[in-house]
PDB file of C-alpha atoms in Angstrom:
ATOM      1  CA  UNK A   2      79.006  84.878 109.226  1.00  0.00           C
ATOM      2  CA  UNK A   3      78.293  87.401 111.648  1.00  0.00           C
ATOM      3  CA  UNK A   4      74.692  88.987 112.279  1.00  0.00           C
ATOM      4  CA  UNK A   5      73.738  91.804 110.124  1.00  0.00           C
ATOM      5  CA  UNK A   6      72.508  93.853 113.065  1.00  0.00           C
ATOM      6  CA  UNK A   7      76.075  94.081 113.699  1.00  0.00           C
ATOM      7  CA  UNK A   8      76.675  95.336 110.639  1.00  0.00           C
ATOM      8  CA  UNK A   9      73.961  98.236 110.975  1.00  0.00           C
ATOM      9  CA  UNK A  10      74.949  98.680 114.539  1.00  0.00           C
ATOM     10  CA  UNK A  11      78.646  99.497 113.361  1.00  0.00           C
ATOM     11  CA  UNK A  12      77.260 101.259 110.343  1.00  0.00           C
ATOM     12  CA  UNK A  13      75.199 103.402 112.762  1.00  0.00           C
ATOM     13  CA  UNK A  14      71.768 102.910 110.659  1.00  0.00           C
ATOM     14  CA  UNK A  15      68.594 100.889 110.420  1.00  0.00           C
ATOM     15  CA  UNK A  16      68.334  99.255 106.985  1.00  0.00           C
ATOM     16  CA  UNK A  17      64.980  96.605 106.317  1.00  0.00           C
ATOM     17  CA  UNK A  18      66.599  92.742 105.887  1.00  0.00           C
ATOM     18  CA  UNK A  19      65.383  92.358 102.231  1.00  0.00           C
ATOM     19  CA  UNK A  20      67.496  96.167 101.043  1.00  0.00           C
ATOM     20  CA  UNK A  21      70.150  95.042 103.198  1.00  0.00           C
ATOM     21  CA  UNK A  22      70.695  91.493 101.820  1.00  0.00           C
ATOM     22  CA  UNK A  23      70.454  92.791  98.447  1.00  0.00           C
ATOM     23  CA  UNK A  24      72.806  95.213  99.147  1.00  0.00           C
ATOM     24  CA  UNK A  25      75.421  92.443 100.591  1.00  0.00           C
ATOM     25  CA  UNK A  26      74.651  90.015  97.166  1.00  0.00           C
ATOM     26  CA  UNK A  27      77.690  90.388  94.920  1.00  0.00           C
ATOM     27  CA  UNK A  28      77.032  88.928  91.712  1.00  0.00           C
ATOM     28  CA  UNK A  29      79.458  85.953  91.811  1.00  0.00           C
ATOM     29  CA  UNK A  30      76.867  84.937  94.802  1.00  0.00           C
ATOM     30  CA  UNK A  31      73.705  85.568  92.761  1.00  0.00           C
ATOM     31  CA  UNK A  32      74.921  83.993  89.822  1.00  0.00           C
ATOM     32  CA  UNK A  33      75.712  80.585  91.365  1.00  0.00           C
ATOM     33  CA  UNK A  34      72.546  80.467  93.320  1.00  0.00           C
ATOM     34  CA  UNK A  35      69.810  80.807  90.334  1.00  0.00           C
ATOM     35  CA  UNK A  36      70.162  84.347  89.133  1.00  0.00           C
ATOM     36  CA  UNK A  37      69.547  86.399  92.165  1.00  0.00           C
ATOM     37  CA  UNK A  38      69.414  90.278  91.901  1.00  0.00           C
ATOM     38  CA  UNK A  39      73.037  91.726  92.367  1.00  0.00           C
ATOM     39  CA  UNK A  40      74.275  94.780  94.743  1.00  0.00           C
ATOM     40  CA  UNK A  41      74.636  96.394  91.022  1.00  0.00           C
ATOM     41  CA  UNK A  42      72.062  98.407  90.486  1.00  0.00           C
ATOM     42  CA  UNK A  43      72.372  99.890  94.477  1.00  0.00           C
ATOM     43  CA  UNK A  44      75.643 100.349  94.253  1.00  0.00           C
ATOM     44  CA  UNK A  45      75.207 103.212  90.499  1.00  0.00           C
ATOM     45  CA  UNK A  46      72.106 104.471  93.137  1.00  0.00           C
ATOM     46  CA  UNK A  47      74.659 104.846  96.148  1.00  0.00           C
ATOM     47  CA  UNK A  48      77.763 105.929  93.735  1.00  0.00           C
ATOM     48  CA  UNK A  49      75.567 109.064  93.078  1.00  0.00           C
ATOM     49  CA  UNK A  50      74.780 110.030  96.379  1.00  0.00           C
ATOM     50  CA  UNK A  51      78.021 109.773  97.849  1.00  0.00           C
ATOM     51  CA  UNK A  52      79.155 112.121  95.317  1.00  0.00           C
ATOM     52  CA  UNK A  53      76.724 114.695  96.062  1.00  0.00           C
ATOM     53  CA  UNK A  54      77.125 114.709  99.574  1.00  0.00           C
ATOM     54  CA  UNK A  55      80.639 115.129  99.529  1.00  0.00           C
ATOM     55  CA  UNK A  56      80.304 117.665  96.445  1.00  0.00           C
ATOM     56  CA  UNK A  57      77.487 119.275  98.361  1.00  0.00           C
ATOM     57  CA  UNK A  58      80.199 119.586 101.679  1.00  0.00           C
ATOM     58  CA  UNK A  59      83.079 120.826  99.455  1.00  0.00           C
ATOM     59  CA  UNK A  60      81.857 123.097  97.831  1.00  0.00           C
ATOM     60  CA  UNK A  61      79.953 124.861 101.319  1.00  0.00           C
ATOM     61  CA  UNK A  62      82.888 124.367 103.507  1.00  0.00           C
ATOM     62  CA  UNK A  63      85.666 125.783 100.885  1.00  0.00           C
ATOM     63  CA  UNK A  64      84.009 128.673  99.215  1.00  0.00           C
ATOM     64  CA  UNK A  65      87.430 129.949  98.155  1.00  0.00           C
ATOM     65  CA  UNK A  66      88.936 127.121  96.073  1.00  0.00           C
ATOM     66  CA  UNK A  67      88.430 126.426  92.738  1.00  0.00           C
ATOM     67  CA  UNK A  68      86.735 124.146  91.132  1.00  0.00           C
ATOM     68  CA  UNK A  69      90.070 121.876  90.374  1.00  0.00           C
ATOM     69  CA  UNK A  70      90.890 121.737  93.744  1.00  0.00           C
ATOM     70  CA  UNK A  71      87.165 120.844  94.710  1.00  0.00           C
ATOM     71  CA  UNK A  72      86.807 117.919  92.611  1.00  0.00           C
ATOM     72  CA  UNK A  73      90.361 116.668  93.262  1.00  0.00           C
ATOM     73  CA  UNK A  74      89.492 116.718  96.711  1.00  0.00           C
ATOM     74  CA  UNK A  75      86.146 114.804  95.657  1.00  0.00           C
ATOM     75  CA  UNK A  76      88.321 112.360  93.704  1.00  0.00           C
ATOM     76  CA  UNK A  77      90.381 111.626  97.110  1.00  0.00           C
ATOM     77  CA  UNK A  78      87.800 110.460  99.257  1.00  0.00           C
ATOM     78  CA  UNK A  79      85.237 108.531  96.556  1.00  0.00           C
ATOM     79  CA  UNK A  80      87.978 106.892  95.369  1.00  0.00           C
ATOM     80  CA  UNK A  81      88.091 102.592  95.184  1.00  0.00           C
ATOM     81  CA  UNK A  82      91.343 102.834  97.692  1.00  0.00           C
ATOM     82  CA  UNK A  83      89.253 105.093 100.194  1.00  0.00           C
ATOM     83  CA  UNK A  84      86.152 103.932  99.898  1.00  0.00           C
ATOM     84  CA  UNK A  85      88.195 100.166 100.617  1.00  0.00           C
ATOM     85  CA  UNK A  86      89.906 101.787 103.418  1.00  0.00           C
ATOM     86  CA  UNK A  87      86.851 102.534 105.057  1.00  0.00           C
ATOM     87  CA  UNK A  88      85.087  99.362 104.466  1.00  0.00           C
ATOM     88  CA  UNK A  89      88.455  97.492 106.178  1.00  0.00           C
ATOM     89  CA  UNK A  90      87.268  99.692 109.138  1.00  0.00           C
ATOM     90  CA  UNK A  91      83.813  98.246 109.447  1.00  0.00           C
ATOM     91  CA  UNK A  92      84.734  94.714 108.815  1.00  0.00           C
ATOM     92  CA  UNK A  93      81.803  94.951 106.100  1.00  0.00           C
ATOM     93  CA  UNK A  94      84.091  92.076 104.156  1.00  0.00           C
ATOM     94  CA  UNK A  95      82.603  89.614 106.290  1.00  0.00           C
ATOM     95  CA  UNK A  96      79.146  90.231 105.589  1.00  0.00           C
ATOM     96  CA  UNK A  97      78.956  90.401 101.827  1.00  0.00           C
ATOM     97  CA  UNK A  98      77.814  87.449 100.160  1.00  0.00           C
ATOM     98  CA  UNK A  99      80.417  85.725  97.735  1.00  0.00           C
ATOM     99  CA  UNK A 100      80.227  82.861  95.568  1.00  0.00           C
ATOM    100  CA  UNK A 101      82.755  80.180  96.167  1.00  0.00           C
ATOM    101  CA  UNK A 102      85.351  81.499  93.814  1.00  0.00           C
ATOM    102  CA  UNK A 103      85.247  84.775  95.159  1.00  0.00           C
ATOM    103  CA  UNK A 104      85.744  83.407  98.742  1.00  0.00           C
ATOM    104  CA  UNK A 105      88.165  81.091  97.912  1.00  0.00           C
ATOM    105  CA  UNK A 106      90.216  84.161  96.260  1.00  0.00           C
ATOM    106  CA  UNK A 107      90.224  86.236  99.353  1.00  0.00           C
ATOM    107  CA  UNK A 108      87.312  88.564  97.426  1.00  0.00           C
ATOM    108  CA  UNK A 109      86.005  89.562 101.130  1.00  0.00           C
ATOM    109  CA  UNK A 110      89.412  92.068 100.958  1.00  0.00           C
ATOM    110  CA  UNK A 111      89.411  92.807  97.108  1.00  0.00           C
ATOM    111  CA  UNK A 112      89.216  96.633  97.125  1.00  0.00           C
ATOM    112  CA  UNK A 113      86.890  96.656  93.968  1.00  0.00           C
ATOM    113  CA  UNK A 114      84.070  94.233  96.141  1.00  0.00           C
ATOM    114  CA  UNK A 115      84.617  96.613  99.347  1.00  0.00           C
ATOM    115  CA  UNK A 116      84.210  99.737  97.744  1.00  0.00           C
ATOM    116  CA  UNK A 117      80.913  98.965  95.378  1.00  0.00           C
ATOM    117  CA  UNK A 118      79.725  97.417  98.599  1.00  0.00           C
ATOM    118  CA  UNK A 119      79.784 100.755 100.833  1.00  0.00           C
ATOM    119  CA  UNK A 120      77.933 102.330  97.239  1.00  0.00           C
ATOM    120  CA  UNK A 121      75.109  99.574  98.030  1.00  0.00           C
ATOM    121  CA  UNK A 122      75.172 100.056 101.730  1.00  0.00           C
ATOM    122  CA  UNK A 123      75.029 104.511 100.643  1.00  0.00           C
ATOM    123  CA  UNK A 124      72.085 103.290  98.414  1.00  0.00           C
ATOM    124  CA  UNK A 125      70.715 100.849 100.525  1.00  0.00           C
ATOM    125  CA  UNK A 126      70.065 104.119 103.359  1.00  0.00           C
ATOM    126  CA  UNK A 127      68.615 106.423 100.877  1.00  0.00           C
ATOM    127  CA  UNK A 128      65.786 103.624  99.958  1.00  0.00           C
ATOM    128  CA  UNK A 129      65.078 103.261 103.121  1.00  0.00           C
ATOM    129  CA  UNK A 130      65.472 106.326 104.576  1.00  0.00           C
ATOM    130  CA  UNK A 131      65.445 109.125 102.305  1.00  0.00           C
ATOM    131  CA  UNK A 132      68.684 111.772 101.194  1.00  0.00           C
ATOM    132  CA  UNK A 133      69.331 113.289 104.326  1.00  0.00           C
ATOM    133  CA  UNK A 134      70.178 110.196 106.166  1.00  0.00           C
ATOM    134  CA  UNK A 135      71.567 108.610 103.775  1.00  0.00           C
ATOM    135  CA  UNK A 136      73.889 112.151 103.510  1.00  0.00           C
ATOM    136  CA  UNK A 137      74.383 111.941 107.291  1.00  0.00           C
ATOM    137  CA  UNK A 138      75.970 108.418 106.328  1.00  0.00           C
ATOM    138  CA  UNK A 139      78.729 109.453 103.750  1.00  0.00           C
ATOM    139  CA  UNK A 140      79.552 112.373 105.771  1.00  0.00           C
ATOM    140  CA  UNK A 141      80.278 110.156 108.970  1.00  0.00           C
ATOM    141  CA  UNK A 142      81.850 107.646 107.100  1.00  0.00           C
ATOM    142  CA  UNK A 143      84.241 109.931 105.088  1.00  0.00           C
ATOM    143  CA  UNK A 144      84.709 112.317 107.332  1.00  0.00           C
ATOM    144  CA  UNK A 145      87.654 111.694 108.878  1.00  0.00           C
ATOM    145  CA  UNK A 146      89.059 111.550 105.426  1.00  0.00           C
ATOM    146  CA  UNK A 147      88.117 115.160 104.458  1.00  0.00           C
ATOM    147  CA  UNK A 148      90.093 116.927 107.583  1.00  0.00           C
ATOM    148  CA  UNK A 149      93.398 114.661 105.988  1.00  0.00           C
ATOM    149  CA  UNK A 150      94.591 117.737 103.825  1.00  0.00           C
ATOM    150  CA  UNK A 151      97.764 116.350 102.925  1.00  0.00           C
ATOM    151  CA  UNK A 152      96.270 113.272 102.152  1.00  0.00           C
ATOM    152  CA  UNK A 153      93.839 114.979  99.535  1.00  0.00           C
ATOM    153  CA  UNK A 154      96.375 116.898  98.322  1.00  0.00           C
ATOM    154  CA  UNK A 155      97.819 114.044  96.652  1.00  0.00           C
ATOM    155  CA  UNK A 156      94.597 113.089  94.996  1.00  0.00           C
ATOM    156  CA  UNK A 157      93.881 109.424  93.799  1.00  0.00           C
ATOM    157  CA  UNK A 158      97.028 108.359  92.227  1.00  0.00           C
ATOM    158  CA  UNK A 159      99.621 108.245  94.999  1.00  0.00           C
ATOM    159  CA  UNK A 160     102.572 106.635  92.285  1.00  0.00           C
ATOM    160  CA  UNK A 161     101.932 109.596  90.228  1.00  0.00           C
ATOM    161  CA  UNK A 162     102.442 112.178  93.254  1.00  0.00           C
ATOM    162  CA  UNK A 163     105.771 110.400  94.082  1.00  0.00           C
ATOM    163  CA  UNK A 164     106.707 110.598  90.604  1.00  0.00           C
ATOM    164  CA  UNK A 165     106.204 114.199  90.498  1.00  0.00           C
ATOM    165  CA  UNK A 166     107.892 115.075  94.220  1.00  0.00           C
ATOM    166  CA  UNK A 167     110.953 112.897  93.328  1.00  0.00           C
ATOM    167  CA  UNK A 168     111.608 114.858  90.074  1.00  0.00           C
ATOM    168  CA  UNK A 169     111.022 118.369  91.440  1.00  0.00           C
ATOM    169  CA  UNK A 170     113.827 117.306  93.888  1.00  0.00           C
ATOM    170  CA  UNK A 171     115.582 115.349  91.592  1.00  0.00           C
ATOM    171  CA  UNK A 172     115.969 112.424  93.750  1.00  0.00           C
ATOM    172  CA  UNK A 173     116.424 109.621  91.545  1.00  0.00           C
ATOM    173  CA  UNK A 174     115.211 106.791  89.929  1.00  0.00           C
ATOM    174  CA  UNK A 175     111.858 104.931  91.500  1.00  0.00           C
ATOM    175  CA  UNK A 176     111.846 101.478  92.033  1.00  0.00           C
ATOM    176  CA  UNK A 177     109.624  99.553  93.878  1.00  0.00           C
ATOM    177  CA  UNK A 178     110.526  96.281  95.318  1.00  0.00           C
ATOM    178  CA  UNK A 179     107.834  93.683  95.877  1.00  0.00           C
ATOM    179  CA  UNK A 180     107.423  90.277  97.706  1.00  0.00           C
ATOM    180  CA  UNK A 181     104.597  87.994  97.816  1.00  0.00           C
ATOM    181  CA  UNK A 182     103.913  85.316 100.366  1.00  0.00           C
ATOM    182  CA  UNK A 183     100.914  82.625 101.236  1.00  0.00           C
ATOM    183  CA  UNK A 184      98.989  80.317  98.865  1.00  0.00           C
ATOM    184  CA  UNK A 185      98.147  80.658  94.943  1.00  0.00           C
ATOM    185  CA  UNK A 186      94.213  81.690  96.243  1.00  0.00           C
ATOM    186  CA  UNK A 187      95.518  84.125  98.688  1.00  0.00           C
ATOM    187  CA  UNK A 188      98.689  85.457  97.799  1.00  0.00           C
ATOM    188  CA  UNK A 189      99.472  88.917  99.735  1.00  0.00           C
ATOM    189  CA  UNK A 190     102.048  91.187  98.823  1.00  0.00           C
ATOM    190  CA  UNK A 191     104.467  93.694 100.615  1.00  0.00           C
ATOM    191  CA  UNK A 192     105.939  96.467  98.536  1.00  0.00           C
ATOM    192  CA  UNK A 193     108.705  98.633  99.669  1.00  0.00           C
ATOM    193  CA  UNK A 194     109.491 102.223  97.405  1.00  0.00           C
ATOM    194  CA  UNK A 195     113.340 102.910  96.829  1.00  0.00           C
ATOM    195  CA  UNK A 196     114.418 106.826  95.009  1.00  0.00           C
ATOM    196  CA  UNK A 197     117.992 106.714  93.796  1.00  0.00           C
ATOM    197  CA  UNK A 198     118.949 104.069  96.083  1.00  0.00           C
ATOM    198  CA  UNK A 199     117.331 104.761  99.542  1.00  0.00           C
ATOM    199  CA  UNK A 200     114.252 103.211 100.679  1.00  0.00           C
ATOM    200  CA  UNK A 201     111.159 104.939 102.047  1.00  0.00           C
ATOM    201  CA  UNK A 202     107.607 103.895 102.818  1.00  0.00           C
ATOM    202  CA  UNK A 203     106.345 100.229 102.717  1.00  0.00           C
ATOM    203  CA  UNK A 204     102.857  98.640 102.230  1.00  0.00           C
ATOM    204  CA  UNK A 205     100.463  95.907 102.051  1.00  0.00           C
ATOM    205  CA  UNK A 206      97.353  94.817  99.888  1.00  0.00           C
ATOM    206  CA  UNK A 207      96.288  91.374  98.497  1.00  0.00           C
ATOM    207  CA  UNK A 208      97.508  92.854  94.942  1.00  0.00           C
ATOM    208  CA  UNK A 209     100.963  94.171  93.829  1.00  0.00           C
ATOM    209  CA  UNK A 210      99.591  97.452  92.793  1.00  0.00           C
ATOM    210  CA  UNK A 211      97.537  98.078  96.178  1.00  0.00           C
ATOM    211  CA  UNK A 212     100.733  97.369  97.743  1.00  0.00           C
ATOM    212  CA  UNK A 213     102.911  99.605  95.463  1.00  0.00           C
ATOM    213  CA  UNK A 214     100.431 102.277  96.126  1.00  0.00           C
ATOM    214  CA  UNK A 215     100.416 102.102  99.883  1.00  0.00           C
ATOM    215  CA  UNK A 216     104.074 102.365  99.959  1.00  0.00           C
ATOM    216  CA  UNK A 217     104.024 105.310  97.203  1.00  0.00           C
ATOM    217  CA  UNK A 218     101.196 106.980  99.965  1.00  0.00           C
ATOM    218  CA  UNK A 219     103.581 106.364 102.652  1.00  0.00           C
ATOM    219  CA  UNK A 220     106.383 107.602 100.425  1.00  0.00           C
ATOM    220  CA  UNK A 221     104.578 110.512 100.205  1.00  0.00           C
ATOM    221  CA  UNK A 222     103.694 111.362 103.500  1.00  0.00           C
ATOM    222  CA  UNK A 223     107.348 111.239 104.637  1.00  0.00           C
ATOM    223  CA  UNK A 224     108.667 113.231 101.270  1.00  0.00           C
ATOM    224  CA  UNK A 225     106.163 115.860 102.363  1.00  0.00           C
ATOM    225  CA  UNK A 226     106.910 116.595 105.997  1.00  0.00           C
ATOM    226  CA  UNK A 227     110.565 117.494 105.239  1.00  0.00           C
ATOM    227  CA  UNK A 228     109.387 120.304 103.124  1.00  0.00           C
ATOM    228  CA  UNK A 229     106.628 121.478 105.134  1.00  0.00           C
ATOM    229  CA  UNK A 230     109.039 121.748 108.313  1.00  0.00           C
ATOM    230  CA  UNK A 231     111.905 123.595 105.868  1.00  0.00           C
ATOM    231  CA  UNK A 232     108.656 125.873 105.090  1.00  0.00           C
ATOM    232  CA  UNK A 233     107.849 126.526 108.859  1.00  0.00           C
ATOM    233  CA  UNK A 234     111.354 127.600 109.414  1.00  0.00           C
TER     234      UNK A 234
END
């Protein structure tokens, strides 16, 4: 395992050794090494704040929309598959601290670990550094994600936004067509969307519903840009 000053290096903060480990201790570590505290309790601290800074930038940076559109916005970039997305970026997977089973089962790229992680990490800051840094965090770390309009457009639920684009131009019945390859403990998957016959996007994820969403996301992305260029013209 790597050196956790890399990890604050790449996370672009200073975090004491005894916040940060706790931060990194998922509980199927702590449980098979005597009881130790868990991330837990960090990552409900660090859950909050990263909602208030992005509610806090929302709602000063678009004081026209309504509130809908504000917390569907909010709802894009919090989410598990974003918060994930950004972990992936990092490389934080390497530095949490699994127990066997969850290392054996790949849990350094689980979504679910990644994402309550980078809560810890958010809570981790504001312990040791008060609100406004830990703000400064969430805002460099999602945003990138918040100038992606079409992306939080389609919210949370990227299946659902293909199911709704494909019946408004009644293009058929959705299928998605999934393979899996590599060992029983760390089994990836490749999905690939059809509509009424005709492929579109494809994705990846250690799960066949993170790989049917990141080919409904792709899906989407293509669907979209179609319309927007008829629009233009």
């Amino acid at each position: 395992m790597p050196s956790s000053e890399e990890l604050l290096k790449r996370l672009g903060v200073d975090i004491d050794s005894g916040t940060l480990r706790l931060a990194l201790t998922h509980r199927s570590f702590a449980y098979e090494n005597g009881g130790l505290p868990t991330n837990e309790r960090l990552e409900f601290l660090g859950d909050s704040i990263l909602g208030y800074a992005v509610t806090d930038h929302l709602y000063r940076q678009y004081p026209d929309l309504p509130e809908g559109d504000l917390a569907k916005r909010r709802s894009a970039v919090v989410s598990t598959r974003a918060l994930a997305g950004i972990a992936r970026t990092l490389g934080v997977g390497e530095f949490i601290l699994l127990g066997q089973g969850e290392r054996l089962t790949n849990g350094a790229d689980k979504s679910s670990i990644l994402a309550d992680t980078m809560e810890s990490l958010i809570g981790a800051t504001y312990l040791t550094h008060g609100i406004e840094t830990a703000r400064l965090l969430v805002m460099r770390l999602v945003g990138p994600l918040l100038k992606d309009v079409d992306a939080l457009g389609a919210g949370t639920d990227w299946k659902t936004s293909i199911q709704e684009i494909a019946a408004s131009n009644k293009l058929g019945t959705i299928e998605y067509r999934v393979e899996g390859s590599g060992p029983d403990h760390a089994r990836s998957y490749v999905a690939t969307l059809h509509i009424g016959g005709q492929a579109y996007g494809s994705g990846a994820g250690p799960s066949k519903k993170e790989a049917e969403q990141e080919a409904a996301a792709s899906s989407w992305k293509m669907l979209r840009t179609p319309a927007k260029d008829a629009k233009e013209n």
